[in-house]
PDB file of C-alpha atoms in Angstrom:
ATOM      1  CA  MET X   1      12.240  14.024  -2.210  1.00  0.00           C
ATOM      2  CA  ALA X   2      10.769  10.868  -0.682  1.00  0.00           C
ATOM      3  CA  LEU X   3      10.757   7.520  -2.408  1.00  0.00           C
ATOM      4  CA  HIS X   4       7.743   5.230  -2.209  1.00  0.00           C
ATOM      5  CA  LEU X   5       6.918   1.551  -2.645  1.00  0.00           C
ATOM      6  CA  ILE X   6       4.065   0.035  -4.616  1.00  0.00           C
ATOM      7  CA  LYS X   7       2.605  -3.392  -3.816  1.00  0.00           C
ATOM      8  CA  LEU X   8      -0.369  -5.516  -4.864  1.00  0.00           C
ATOM      9  CA  CYS X   9      -2.939  -5.845  -2.094  1.00  0.00           C
ATOM     10  CA  VAL X  10      -3.704  -9.521  -2.633  1.00  0.00           C
ATOM     11  CA  GLY X  11      -6.978 -10.729  -1.130  1.00  0.00           C
ATOM     12  CA  CYS X  12      -8.550  -7.277  -0.726  1.00  0.00           C
ATOM     13  CA  ASP X  13     -11.333  -6.054  -2.978  1.00  0.00           C
ATOM     14  CA  SER X  14     -11.559  -2.537  -1.566  1.00  0.00           C
ATOM     15  CA  ILE X  15      -9.993   0.003   0.738  1.00  0.00           C
ATOM     16  CA  ASP X  16     -12.592  -1.027   3.331  1.00  0.00           C
ATOM     17  CA  ASP X  17     -11.362  -4.646   3.151  1.00  0.00           C
ATOM     18  CA  LEU X  18      -7.802  -3.481   3.797  1.00  0.00           C
ATOM     19  CA  ALA X  19      -8.936  -1.264   6.683  1.00  0.00           C
ATOM     20  CA  GLN X  20     -10.864  -4.130   8.318  1.00  0.00           C
ATOM     21  CA  TRP X  21      -7.944  -6.546   7.958  1.00  0.00           C
ATOM     22  CA  GLN X  22      -5.536  -4.036   9.492  1.00  0.00           C
ATOM     23  CA  ALA X  23      -7.970  -3.122  12.303  1.00  0.00           C
ATOM     24  CA  GLU X  24      -8.098  -6.805  13.242  1.00  0.00           C
ATOM     25  CA  ARG X  25      -4.282  -6.906  13.450  1.00  0.00           C
ATOM     26  CA  LEU X  26      -4.321  -3.863  15.740  1.00  0.00           C
ATOM     27  CA  ARG X  27      -6.992  -5.477  17.971  1.00  0.00           C
ATOM     28  CA  ARG X  28      -4.664  -8.471  18.363  1.00  0.00           C
ATOM     29  CA  GLY X  29      -1.842  -6.135  19.439  1.00  0.00           C
ATOM     30  CA  GLU X  30       0.138  -6.578  16.217  1.00  0.00           C
ATOM     31  CA  ASP X  31       1.662  -3.827  14.101  1.00  0.00           C
ATOM     32  CA  VAL X  32       0.239  -2.788  10.755  1.00  0.00           C
ATOM     33  CA  GLY X  33       2.582  -3.769   7.988  1.00  0.00           C
ATOM     34  CA  HIS X  34       3.676  -6.255   5.409  1.00  0.00           C
ATOM     35  CA  THR X  35       6.432  -8.847   5.397  1.00  0.00           C
ATOM     36  CA  THR X  36       8.305  -9.375   2.162  1.00  0.00           C
ATOM     37  CA  ARG X  37      11.280 -11.461   1.072  1.00  0.00           C
ATOM     38  CA  MET X  38      13.423  -8.656  -0.342  1.00  0.00           C
ATOM     39  CA  PHE X  39      14.770  -5.808   1.803  1.00  0.00           C
ATOM     40  CA  PRO X  40      14.711  -2.394   0.052  1.00  0.00           C
ATOM     41  CA  LYS X  41      18.249  -1.131  -0.486  1.00  0.00           C
ATOM     42  CA  ARG X  42      17.071   2.502  -0.548  1.00  0.00           C
ATOM     43  CA  ARG X  43      15.974   2.435   3.101  1.00  0.00           C
ATOM     44  CA  ASP X  44      16.902   6.011   3.989  1.00  0.00           C
ATOM     45  CA  GLU X  45      14.920   7.448   1.070  1.00  0.00           C
ATOM     46  CA  LEU X  46      11.858   5.385   2.019  1.00  0.00           C
ATOM     47  CA  LEU X  47      12.012   6.432   5.664  1.00  0.00           C
ATOM     48  CA  ALA X  48      12.262  10.112   4.683  1.00  0.00           C
ATOM     49  CA  GLY X  49       8.503  10.427   4.212  1.00  0.00           C
ATOM     50  CA  GLY X  50       7.813   7.504   1.875  1.00  0.00           C
ATOM     51  CA  SER X  51       4.552   5.588   1.627  1.00  0.00           C
ATOM     52  CA  LEU X  52       3.424   2.166   0.479  1.00  0.00           C
ATOM     53  CA  TYR X  53       0.903   2.527  -2.354  1.00  0.00           C
ATOM     54  CA  TRP X  54      -1.523  -0.398  -2.511  1.00  0.00           C
ATOM     55  CA  VAL X  55      -2.819  -1.724  -5.845  1.00  0.00           C
ATOM     56  CA  ILE X  56      -6.375  -3.008  -5.326  1.00  0.00           C
ATOM     57  CA  ARG X  57      -8.295  -4.611  -8.205  1.00  0.00           C
ATOM     58  CA  GLY X  58      -5.896  -3.292 -10.852  1.00  0.00           C
ATOM     59  CA  HIS X  59      -5.670   0.315  -9.615  1.00  0.00           C
ATOM     60  CA  ILE X  60      -3.468   2.149  -7.149  1.00  0.00           C
ATOM     61  CA  GLN X  61      -6.159   3.234  -4.672  1.00  0.00           C
ATOM     62  CA  VAL X  62      -4.636   4.012  -1.294  1.00  0.00           C
ATOM     63  CA  ARG X  63      -1.358   4.700   0.460  1.00  0.00           C
ATOM     64  CA  GLN X  64       0.050   4.281   3.944  1.00  0.00           C
ATOM     65  CA  PRO X  65       3.137   5.951   5.415  1.00  0.00           C
ATOM     66  CA  VAL X  66       6.206   3.735   5.836  1.00  0.00           C
ATOM     67  CA  LEU X  67       7.354   4.055   9.457  1.00  0.00           C
ATOM     68  CA  ASP X  68      10.160   1.509   9.582  1.00  0.00           C
ATOM     69  CA  LEU X  69      11.858  -1.397   7.832  1.00  0.00           C
ATOM     70  CA  LYS X  70      12.810  -4.247  10.155  1.00  0.00           C
ATOM     71  CA  THR X  71      14.700  -7.452   9.552  1.00  0.00           C
ATOM     72  CA  VAL X  72      12.749 -10.501  10.735  1.00  0.00           C
ATOM     73  CA  ILE X  73      13.645 -14.185  10.624  1.00  0.00           C
ATOM     74  CA  GLY X  74      10.849 -16.537   9.622  1.00  0.00           C
ATOM     75  CA  GLY X  75      10.167 -19.947  11.141  1.00  0.00           C
ATOM     76  CA  ASP X  76      12.082 -21.386   8.192  1.00  0.00           C
ATOM     77  CA  GLY X  77      15.204 -19.408   9.139  1.00  0.00           C
ATOM     78  CA  ILE X  78      14.972 -17.109   6.107  1.00  0.00           C
ATOM     79  CA  GLU X  79      15.607 -13.401   6.630  1.00  0.00           C
ATOM     80  CA  ARG X  80      12.773 -11.141   5.507  1.00  0.00           C
ATOM     81  CA  CYS X  81      11.810  -7.466   5.640  1.00  0.00           C
ATOM     82  CA  ARG X  82       8.919  -6.237   7.768  1.00  0.00           C
ATOM     83  CA  ILE X  83       7.554  -2.986   6.346  1.00  0.00           C
ATOM     84  CA  VAL X  84       5.951  -1.252   9.330  1.00  0.00           C
ATOM     85  CA  LEU X  85       3.153   1.064   8.217  1.00  0.00           C
ATOM     86  CA  GLY X  86       1.193   3.855   9.833  1.00  0.00           C
ATOM     87  CA  SER X  87      -2.461   3.018  10.457  1.00  0.00           C
ATOM     88  CA  GLU X  88      -3.719   5.957   8.352  1.00  0.00           C
ATOM     89  CA  LEU X  89      -5.128   4.928   4.959  1.00  0.00           C
ATOM     90  CA  ALA X  90      -5.047   7.865   2.529  1.00  0.00           C
ATOM     91  CA  PRO X  91      -7.141   7.303  -0.623  1.00  0.00           C
ATOM     92  CA  VAL X  92      -5.388   8.459  -3.797  1.00  0.00           C
ATOM     93  CA  ARG X  93      -6.592   9.191  -7.311  1.00  0.00           C
ATOM     94  CA  PRO X  94      -7.203   5.703  -8.764  1.00  0.00           C
ATOM     95  CA  THR X  95      -4.454   4.913 -11.260  1.00  0.00           C
ATOM     96  CA  PRO X  96      -4.373   1.734 -13.387  1.00  0.00           C
ATOM     97  CA  ARG X  97      -1.495  -0.645 -12.683  1.00  0.00           C
ATOM     98  CA  ARG X  98      -0.813  -4.075 -14.142  1.00  0.00           C
ATOM     99  CA  ALA X  99      -0.090  -7.026 -11.892  1.00  0.00           C
ATOM    100  CA  PHE X 100       3.510  -7.651 -10.821  1.00  0.00           C
ATOM    101  CA  GLN X 101       5.274  -9.735  -8.208  1.00  0.00           C
ATOM    102  CA  GLY X 102       6.796  -8.358  -5.047  1.00  0.00           C
ATOM    103  CA  TRP X 103       7.112  -4.616  -4.571  1.00  0.00           C
ATOM    104  CA  ARG X 104       8.527  -1.866  -6.749  1.00  0.00           C
ATOM    105  CA  TYR X 105       9.967   1.551  -6.052  1.00  0.00           C
ATOM    106  CA  LEU X 106       7.685   4.457  -6.969  1.00  0.00           C
ATOM    107  CA  LYS X 107       9.198   7.889  -7.505  1.00  0.00           C
ATOM    108  CA  ALA X 108       7.389  10.773  -5.818  1.00  0.00           C
ATOM    109  CA  GLU X 109       6.689  12.439  -9.162  1.00  0.00           C
ATOM    110  CA  ASP X 110       5.001   9.227 -10.431  1.00  0.00           C
ATOM    111  CA  ALA X 111       2.806   8.737  -7.359  1.00  0.00           C
ATOM    112  CA  PRO X 112      -0.895   9.548  -7.720  1.00  0.00           C
ATOM    113  CA  PRO X 113      -2.116  12.503  -5.635  1.00  0.00           C
ATOM    114  CA  ASP X 114      -4.183  12.075  -2.492  1.00  0.00           C
ATOM    115  CA  LEU X 115      -7.939  12.532  -2.741  1.00  0.00           C
ATOM    116  CA  GLY X 116      -7.885  14.395   0.576  1.00  0.00           C
ATOM    117  CA  GLY X 117     -10.335  17.262   0.598  1.00  0.00           C
ATOM    118  CA  THR X 118     -11.981  16.276  -2.690  1.00  0.00           C
ATOM    119  CA  SER X 119     -15.543  15.138  -3.149  1.00  0.00           C
ATOM    120  CA  ALA X 120     -14.288  11.730  -4.388  1.00  0.00           C
ATOM    121  CA  GLU X 121     -12.937  11.001  -0.910  1.00  0.00           C
ATOM    122  CA  ASN X 122     -16.416  11.331   0.605  1.00  0.00           C
ATOM    123  CA  VAL X 123     -18.069   8.908  -1.831  1.00  0.00           C
ATOM    124  CA  PRO X 124     -19.054   5.574  -0.235  1.00  0.00           C
ATOM    125  CA  GLU X 125     -16.624   2.762  -1.053  1.00  0.00           C
ATOM    126  CA  ALA X 126     -19.119   0.726  -3.113  1.00  0.00           C
ATOM    127  CA  MET X 127     -19.991   3.749  -5.237  1.00  0.00           C
ATOM    128  CA  ARG X 128     -16.309   4.643  -5.691  1.00  0.00           C
ATOM    129  CA  GLN X 129     -15.633   1.085  -6.892  1.00  0.00           C
ATOM    130  CA  GLU X 130     -18.508   1.296  -9.392  1.00  0.00           C
ATOM    131  CA  LEU X 131     -17.334   4.687 -10.678  1.00  0.00           C
ATOM    132  CA  LEU X 132     -13.830   3.249 -11.024  1.00  0.00           C
ATOM    133  CA  ARG X 133     -15.177   0.222 -12.912  1.00  0.00           C
ATOM    134  CA  LEU X 134     -17.032   2.567 -15.282  1.00  0.00           C
ATOM    135  CA  GLY X 135     -13.877   4.618 -15.832  1.00  0.00           C
ATOM    136  CA  LEU X 136     -15.413   7.763 -14.366  1.00  0.00           C
ATOM    137  CA  ILE X 137     -12.702   8.283 -11.758  1.00  0.00           C
TER     138      ILE X 137
END
């Protein structure tokens, strides 16, 4: 069973914001991913089908497949982990999550299910955010 990561999506207010930010990285020829200070010790489990679940505005809202974990050295000489992600954003059932620092492991059985194929996936982003705010999804 795959292991996942969960991370706050700081600076994004919606899935659309995240998609636009990542599209800009791709236009510049960069990979889609996130650089973090700590390197996950459970690498093999993450690379066996794991995803990064993004927390946006207090709810887990979307996930991306983890493709690779690379060691990178910053300009300050500090070793960091580059989490390379697939470009596919898969909306998931919004699940409340309190703020935390860094990333956390997320067991497969605790991960919210994808919205794929449901009517909630086809709702415009602004409407989905309003329904989420009202506690209807």
